[in-house]
N, CA, C and O atoms as a MOPAC input file, in Angstrom:
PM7 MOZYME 1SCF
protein

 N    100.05800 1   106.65600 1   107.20400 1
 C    100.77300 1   107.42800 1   106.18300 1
 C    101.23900 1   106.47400 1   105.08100 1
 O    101.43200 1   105.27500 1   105.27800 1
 N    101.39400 1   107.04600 1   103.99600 1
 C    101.75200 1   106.53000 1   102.93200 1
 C    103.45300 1   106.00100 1   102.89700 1
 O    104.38300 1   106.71800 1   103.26800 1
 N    103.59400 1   104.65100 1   102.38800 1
 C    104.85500 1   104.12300 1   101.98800 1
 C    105.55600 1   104.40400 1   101.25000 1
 O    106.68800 1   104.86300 1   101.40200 1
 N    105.07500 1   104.20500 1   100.45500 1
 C    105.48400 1   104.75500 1    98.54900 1
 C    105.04900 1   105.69300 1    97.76500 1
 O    104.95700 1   105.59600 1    96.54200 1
 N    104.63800 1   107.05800 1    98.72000 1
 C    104.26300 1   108.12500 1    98.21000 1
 C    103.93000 1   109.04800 1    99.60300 1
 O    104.11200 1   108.95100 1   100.81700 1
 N    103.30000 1   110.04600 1    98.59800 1
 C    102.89800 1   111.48800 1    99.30400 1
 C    101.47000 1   112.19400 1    99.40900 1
 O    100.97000 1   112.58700 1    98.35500 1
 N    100.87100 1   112.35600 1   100.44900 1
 C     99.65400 1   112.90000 1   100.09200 1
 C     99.97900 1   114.26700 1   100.51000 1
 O    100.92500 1   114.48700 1   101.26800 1
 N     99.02400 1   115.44200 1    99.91500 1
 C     99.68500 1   116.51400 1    99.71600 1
 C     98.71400 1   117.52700 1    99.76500 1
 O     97.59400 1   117.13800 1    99.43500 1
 N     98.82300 1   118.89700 1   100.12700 1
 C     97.72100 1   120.11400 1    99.84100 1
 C     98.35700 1   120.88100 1    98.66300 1
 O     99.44300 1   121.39200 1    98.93500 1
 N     97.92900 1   121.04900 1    97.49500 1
 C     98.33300 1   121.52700 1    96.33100 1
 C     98.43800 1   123.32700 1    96.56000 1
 O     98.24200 1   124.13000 1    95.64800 1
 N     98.61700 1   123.51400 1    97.28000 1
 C     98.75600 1   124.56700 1    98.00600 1
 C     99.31100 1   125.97400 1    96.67500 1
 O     99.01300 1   127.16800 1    96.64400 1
 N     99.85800 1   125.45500 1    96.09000 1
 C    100.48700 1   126.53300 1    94.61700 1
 C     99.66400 1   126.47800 1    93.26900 1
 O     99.64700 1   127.13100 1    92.22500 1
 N     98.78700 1   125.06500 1    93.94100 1
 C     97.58100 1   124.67800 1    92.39000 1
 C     98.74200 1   124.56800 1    91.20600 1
 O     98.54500 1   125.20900 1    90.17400 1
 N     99.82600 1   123.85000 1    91.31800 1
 C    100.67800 1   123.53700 1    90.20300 1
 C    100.89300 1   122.13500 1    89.70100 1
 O    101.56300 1   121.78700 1    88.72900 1
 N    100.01900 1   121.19500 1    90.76400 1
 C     99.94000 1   119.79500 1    90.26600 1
 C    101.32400 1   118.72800 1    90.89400 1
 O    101.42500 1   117.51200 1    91.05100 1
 N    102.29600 1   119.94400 1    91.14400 1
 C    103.71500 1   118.66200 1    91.85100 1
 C    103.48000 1   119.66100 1    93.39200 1
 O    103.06300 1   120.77600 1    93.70800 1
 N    103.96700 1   118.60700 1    93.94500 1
 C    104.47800 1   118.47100 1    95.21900 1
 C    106.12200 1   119.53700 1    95.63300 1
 O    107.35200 1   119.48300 1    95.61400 1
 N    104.95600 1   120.42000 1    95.97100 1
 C    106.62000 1   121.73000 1    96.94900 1
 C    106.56200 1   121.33800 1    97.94400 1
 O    105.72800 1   120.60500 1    98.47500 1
 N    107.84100 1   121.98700 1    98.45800 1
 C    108.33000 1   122.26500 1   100.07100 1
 C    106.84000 1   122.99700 1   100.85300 1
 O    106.20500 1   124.02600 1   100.62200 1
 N    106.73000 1   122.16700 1   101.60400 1
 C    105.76600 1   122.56200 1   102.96900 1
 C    104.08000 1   122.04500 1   102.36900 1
 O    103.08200 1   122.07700 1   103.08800 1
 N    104.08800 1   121.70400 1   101.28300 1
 C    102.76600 1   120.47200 1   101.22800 1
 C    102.42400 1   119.75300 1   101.37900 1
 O    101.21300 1   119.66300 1   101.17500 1
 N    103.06000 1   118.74500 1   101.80500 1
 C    103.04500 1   117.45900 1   102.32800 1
 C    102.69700 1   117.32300 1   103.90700 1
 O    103.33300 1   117.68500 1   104.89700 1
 N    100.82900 1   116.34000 1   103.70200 1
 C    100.11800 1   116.51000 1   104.79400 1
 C    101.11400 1   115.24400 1   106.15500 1
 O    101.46600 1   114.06800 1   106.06900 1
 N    101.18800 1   115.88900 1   106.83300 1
 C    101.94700 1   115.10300 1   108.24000 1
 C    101.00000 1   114.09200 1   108.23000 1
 O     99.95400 1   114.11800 1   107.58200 1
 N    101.54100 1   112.81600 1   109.27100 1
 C    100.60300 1   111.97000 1   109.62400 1
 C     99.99900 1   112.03400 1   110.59400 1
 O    100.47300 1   112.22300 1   111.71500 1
 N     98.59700 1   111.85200 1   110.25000 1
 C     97.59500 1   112.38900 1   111.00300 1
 C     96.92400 1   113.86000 1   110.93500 1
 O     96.08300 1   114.34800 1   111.69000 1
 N     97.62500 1   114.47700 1   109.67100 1
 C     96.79300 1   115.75800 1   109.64400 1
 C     95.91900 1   115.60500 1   109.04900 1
 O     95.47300 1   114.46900 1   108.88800 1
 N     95.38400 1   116.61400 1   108.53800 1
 C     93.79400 1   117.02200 1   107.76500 1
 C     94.27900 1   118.16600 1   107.18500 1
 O     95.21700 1   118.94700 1   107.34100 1
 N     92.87100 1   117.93200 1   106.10900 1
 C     92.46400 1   119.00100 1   104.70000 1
 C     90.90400 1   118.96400 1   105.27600 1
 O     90.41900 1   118.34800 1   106.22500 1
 N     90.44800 1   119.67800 1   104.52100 1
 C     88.59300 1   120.35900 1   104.88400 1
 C     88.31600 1   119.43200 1   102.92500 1
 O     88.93600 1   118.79600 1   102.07400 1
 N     86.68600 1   120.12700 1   103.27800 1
 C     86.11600 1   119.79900 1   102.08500 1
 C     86.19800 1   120.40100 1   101.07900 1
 O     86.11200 1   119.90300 1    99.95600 1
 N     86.43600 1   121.95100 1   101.42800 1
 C     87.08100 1   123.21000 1   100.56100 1
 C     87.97900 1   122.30800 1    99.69400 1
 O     87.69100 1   122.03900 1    98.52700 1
 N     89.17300 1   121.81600 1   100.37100 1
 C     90.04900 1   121.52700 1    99.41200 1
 C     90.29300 1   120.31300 1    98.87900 1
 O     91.23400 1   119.99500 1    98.15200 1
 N     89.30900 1   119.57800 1    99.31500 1
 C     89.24000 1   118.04800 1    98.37900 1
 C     88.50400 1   118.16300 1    97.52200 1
 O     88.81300 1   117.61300 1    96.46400 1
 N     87.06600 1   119.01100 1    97.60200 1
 C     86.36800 1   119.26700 1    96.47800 1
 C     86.91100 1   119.95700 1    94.90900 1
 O     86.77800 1   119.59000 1    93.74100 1
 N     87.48800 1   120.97300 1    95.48400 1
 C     88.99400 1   121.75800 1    94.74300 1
 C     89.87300 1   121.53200 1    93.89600 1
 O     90.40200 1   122.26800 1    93.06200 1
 N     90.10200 1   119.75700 1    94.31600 1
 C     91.33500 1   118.73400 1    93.73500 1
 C     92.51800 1   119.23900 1    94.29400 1
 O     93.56800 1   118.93800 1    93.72600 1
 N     92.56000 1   119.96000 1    95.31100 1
 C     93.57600 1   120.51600 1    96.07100 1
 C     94.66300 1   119.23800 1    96.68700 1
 O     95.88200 1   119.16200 1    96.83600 1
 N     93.73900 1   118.50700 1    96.89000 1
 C     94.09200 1   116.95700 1    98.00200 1
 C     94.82000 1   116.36300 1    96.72000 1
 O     94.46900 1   116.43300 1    95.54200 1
 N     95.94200 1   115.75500 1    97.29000 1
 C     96.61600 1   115.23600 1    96.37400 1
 C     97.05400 1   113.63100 1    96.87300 1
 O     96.58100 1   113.01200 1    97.82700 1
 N     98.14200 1   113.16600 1    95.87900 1
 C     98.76700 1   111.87800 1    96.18000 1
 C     99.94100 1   111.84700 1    95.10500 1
 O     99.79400 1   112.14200 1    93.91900 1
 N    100.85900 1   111.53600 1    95.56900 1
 C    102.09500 1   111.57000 1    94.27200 1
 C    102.85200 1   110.23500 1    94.76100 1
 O    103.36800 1   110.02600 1    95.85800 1
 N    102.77700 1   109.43600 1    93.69600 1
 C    103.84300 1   108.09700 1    94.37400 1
 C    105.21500 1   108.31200 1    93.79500 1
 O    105.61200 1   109.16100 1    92.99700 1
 N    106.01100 1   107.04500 1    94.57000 1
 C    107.48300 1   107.50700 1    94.36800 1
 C    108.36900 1   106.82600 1    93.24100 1
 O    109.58500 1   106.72800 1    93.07400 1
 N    107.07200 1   106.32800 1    92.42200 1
 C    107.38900 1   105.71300 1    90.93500 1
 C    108.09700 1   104.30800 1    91.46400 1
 O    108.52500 1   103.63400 1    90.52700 1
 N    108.25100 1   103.88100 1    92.43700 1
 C    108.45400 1   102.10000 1    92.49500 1
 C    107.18900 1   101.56500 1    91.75600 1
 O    106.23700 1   102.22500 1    91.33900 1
 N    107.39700 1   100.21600 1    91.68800 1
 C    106.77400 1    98.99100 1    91.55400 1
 C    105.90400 1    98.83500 1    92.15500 1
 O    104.88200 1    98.43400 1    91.59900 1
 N    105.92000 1    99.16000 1    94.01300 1
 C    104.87000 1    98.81800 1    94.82800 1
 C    103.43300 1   100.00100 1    94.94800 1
 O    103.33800 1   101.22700 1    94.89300 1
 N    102.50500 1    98.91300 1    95.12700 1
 C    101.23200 1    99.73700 1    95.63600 1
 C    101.56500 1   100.66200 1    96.48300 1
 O    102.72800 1   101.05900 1    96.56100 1
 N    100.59900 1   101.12700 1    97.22700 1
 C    100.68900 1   101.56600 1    98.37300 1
 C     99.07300 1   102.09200 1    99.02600 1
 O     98.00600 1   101.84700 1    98.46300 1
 N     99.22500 1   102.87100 1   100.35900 1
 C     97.77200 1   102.82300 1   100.91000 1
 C     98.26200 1   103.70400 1   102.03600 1
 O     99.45100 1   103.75300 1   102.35100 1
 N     96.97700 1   104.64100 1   102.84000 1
 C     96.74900 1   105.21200 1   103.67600 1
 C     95.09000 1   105.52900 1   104.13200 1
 O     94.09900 1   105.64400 1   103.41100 1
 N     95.24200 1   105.62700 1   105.77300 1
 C     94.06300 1   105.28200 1   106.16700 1
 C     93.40800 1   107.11600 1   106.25900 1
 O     94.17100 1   108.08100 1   106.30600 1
 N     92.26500 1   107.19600 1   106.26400 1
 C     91.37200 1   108.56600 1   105.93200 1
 C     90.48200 1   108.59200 1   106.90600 1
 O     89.73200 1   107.67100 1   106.58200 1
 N     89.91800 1   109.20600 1   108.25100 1
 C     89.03700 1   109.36100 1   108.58400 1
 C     87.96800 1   110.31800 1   108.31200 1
 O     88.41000 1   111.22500 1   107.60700 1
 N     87.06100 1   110.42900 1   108.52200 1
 C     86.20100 1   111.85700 1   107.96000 1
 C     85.19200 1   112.35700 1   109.87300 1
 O     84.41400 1   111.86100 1   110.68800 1
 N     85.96200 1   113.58900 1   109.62000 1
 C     85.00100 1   114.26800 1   110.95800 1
 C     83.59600 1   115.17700 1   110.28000 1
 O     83.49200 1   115.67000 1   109.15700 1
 N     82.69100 1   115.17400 1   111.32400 1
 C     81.58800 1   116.20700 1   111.17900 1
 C     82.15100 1   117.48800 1   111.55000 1
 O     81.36400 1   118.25100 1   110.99100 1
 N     82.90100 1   118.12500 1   112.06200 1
 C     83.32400 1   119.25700 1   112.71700 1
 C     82.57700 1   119.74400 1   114.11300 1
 O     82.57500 1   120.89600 1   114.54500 1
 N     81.95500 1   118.60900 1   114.70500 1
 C     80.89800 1   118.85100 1   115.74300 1
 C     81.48800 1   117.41900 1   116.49500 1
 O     80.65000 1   116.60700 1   116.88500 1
 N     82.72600 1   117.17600 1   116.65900 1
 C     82.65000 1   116.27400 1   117.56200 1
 C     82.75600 1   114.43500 1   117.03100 1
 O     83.10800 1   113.60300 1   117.86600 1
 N     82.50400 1   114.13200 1   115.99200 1
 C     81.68000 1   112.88000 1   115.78800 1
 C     82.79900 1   112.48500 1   114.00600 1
 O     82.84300 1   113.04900 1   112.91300 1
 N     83.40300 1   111.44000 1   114.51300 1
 C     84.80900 1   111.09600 1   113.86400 1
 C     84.41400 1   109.51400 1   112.99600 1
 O     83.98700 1   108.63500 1   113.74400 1
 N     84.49800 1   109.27600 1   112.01300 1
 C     84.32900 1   108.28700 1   111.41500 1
 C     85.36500 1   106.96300 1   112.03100 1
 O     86.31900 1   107.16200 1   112.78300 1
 N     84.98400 1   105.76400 1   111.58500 1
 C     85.80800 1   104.99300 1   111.33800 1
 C     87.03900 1   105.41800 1   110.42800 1
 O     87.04800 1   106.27000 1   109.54000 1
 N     88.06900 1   104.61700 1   110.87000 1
 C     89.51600 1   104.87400 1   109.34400 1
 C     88.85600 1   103.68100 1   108.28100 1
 O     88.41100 1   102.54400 1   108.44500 1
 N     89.06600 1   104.67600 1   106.99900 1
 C     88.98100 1   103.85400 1   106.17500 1
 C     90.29600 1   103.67100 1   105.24200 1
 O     91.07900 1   104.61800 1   105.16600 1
 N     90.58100 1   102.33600 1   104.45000 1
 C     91.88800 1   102.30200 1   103.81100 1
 C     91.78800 1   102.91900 1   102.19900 1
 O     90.87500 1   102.60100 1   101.43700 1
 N     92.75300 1   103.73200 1   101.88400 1
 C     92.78700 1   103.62400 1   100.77200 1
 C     93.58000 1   103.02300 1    99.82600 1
 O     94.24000 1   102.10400 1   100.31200 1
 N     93.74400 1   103.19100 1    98.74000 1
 C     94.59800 1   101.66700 1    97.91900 1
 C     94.91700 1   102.10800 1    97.17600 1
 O     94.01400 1   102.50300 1    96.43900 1
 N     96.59900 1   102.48300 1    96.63100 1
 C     96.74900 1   102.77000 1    95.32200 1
 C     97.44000 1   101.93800 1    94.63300 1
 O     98.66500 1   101.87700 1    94.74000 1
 N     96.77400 1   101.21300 1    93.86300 1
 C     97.49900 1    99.78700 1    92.60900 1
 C     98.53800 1   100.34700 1    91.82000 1
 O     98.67800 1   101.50500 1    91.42700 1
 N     99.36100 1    99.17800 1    91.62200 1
 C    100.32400 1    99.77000 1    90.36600 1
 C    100.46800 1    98.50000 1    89.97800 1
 O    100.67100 1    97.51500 1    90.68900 1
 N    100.30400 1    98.59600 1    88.30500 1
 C    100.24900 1    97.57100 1    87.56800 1
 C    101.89800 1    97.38500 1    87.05500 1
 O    102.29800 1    98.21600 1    86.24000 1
 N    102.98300 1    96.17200 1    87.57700 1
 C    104.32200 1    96.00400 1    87.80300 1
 C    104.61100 1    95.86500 1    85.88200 1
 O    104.19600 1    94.89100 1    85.25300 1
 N    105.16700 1    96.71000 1    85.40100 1
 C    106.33200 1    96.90700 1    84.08300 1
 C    104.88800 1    97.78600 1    83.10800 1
 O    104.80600 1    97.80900 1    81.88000 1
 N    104.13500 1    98.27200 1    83.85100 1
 C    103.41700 1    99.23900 1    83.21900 1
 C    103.64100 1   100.47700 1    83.60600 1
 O    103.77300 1   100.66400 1    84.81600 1
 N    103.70500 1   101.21900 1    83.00600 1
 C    103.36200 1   103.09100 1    82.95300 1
 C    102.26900 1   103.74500 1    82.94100 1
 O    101.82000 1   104.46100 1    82.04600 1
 N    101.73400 1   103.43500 1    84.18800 1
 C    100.04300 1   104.38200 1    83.80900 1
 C    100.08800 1   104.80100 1    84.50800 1
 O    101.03000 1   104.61900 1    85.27800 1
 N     99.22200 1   105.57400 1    84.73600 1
 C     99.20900 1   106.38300 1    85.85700 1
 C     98.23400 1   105.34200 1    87.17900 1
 O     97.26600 1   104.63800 1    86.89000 1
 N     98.65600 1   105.46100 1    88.21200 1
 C     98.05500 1   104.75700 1    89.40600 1
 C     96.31800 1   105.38500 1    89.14800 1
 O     95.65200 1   106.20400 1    88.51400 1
 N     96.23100 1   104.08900 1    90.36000 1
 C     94.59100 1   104.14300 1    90.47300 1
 C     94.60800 1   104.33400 1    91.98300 1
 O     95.64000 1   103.90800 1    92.49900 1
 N     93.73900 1   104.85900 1    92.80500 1
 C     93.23600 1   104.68500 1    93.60100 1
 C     91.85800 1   104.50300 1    94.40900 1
 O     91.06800 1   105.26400 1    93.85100 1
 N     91.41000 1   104.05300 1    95.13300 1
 C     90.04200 1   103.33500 1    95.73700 1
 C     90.40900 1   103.36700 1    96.97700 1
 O     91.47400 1   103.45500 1    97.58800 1
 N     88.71900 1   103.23000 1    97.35500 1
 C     88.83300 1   103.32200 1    98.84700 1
 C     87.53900 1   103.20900 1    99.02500 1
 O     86.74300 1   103.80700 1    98.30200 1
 N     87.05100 1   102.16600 1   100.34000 1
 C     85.82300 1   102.08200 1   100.81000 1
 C     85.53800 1   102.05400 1   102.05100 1
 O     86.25400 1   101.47700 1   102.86900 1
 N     84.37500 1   102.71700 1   102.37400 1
 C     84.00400 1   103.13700 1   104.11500 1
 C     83.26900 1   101.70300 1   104.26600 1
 O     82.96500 1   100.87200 1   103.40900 1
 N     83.10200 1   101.71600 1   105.62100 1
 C     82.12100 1   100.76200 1   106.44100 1
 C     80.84200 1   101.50000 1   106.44200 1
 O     79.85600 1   101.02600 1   107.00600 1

């Protein structure tokens, strides 16, 4: 799970983070809703990066490796974060 932020199901399609969107650790979203832009991430406006690990299932049993993801923050800048992430 994330340190310095929130990953989230956009569940109202309004772009912020309500009460009862915020994915637990260790839950899941489908492809429906990552394709969607449903899947979210909102950081907590510190200084620091932050990161959370993603597995991907087939729905038949057969579970990926975790992969990390990475969200940079460039320290006395205002941009909006980046994030990346790469499988094995």
């Amino acid at each position: 799970a994330p340190t310095h932020g929130t990953v989230y199901i956009d569940i109202k399609d309004n772009g912020v983070l309500d009460a009862g969107e915020a994915l637990a650790a260790n839950g899941s979203f489908n492809h429906t809703q990552l394709s969607g832009g449903k899947v979210r991430y909102v950081h907590d406006d510190g200084e620091l990066g932050d990161s959370f690990g993603v597995r991907v299932s087939d729905g038949q049993g057969g579970i990926s490796t975790p992969i990390t993801m990475t969200v940079t923050r460039s320290p006395g800048v205002n941009d909006t974060p980046t994030v990346s992430g790469r499988g094995s």
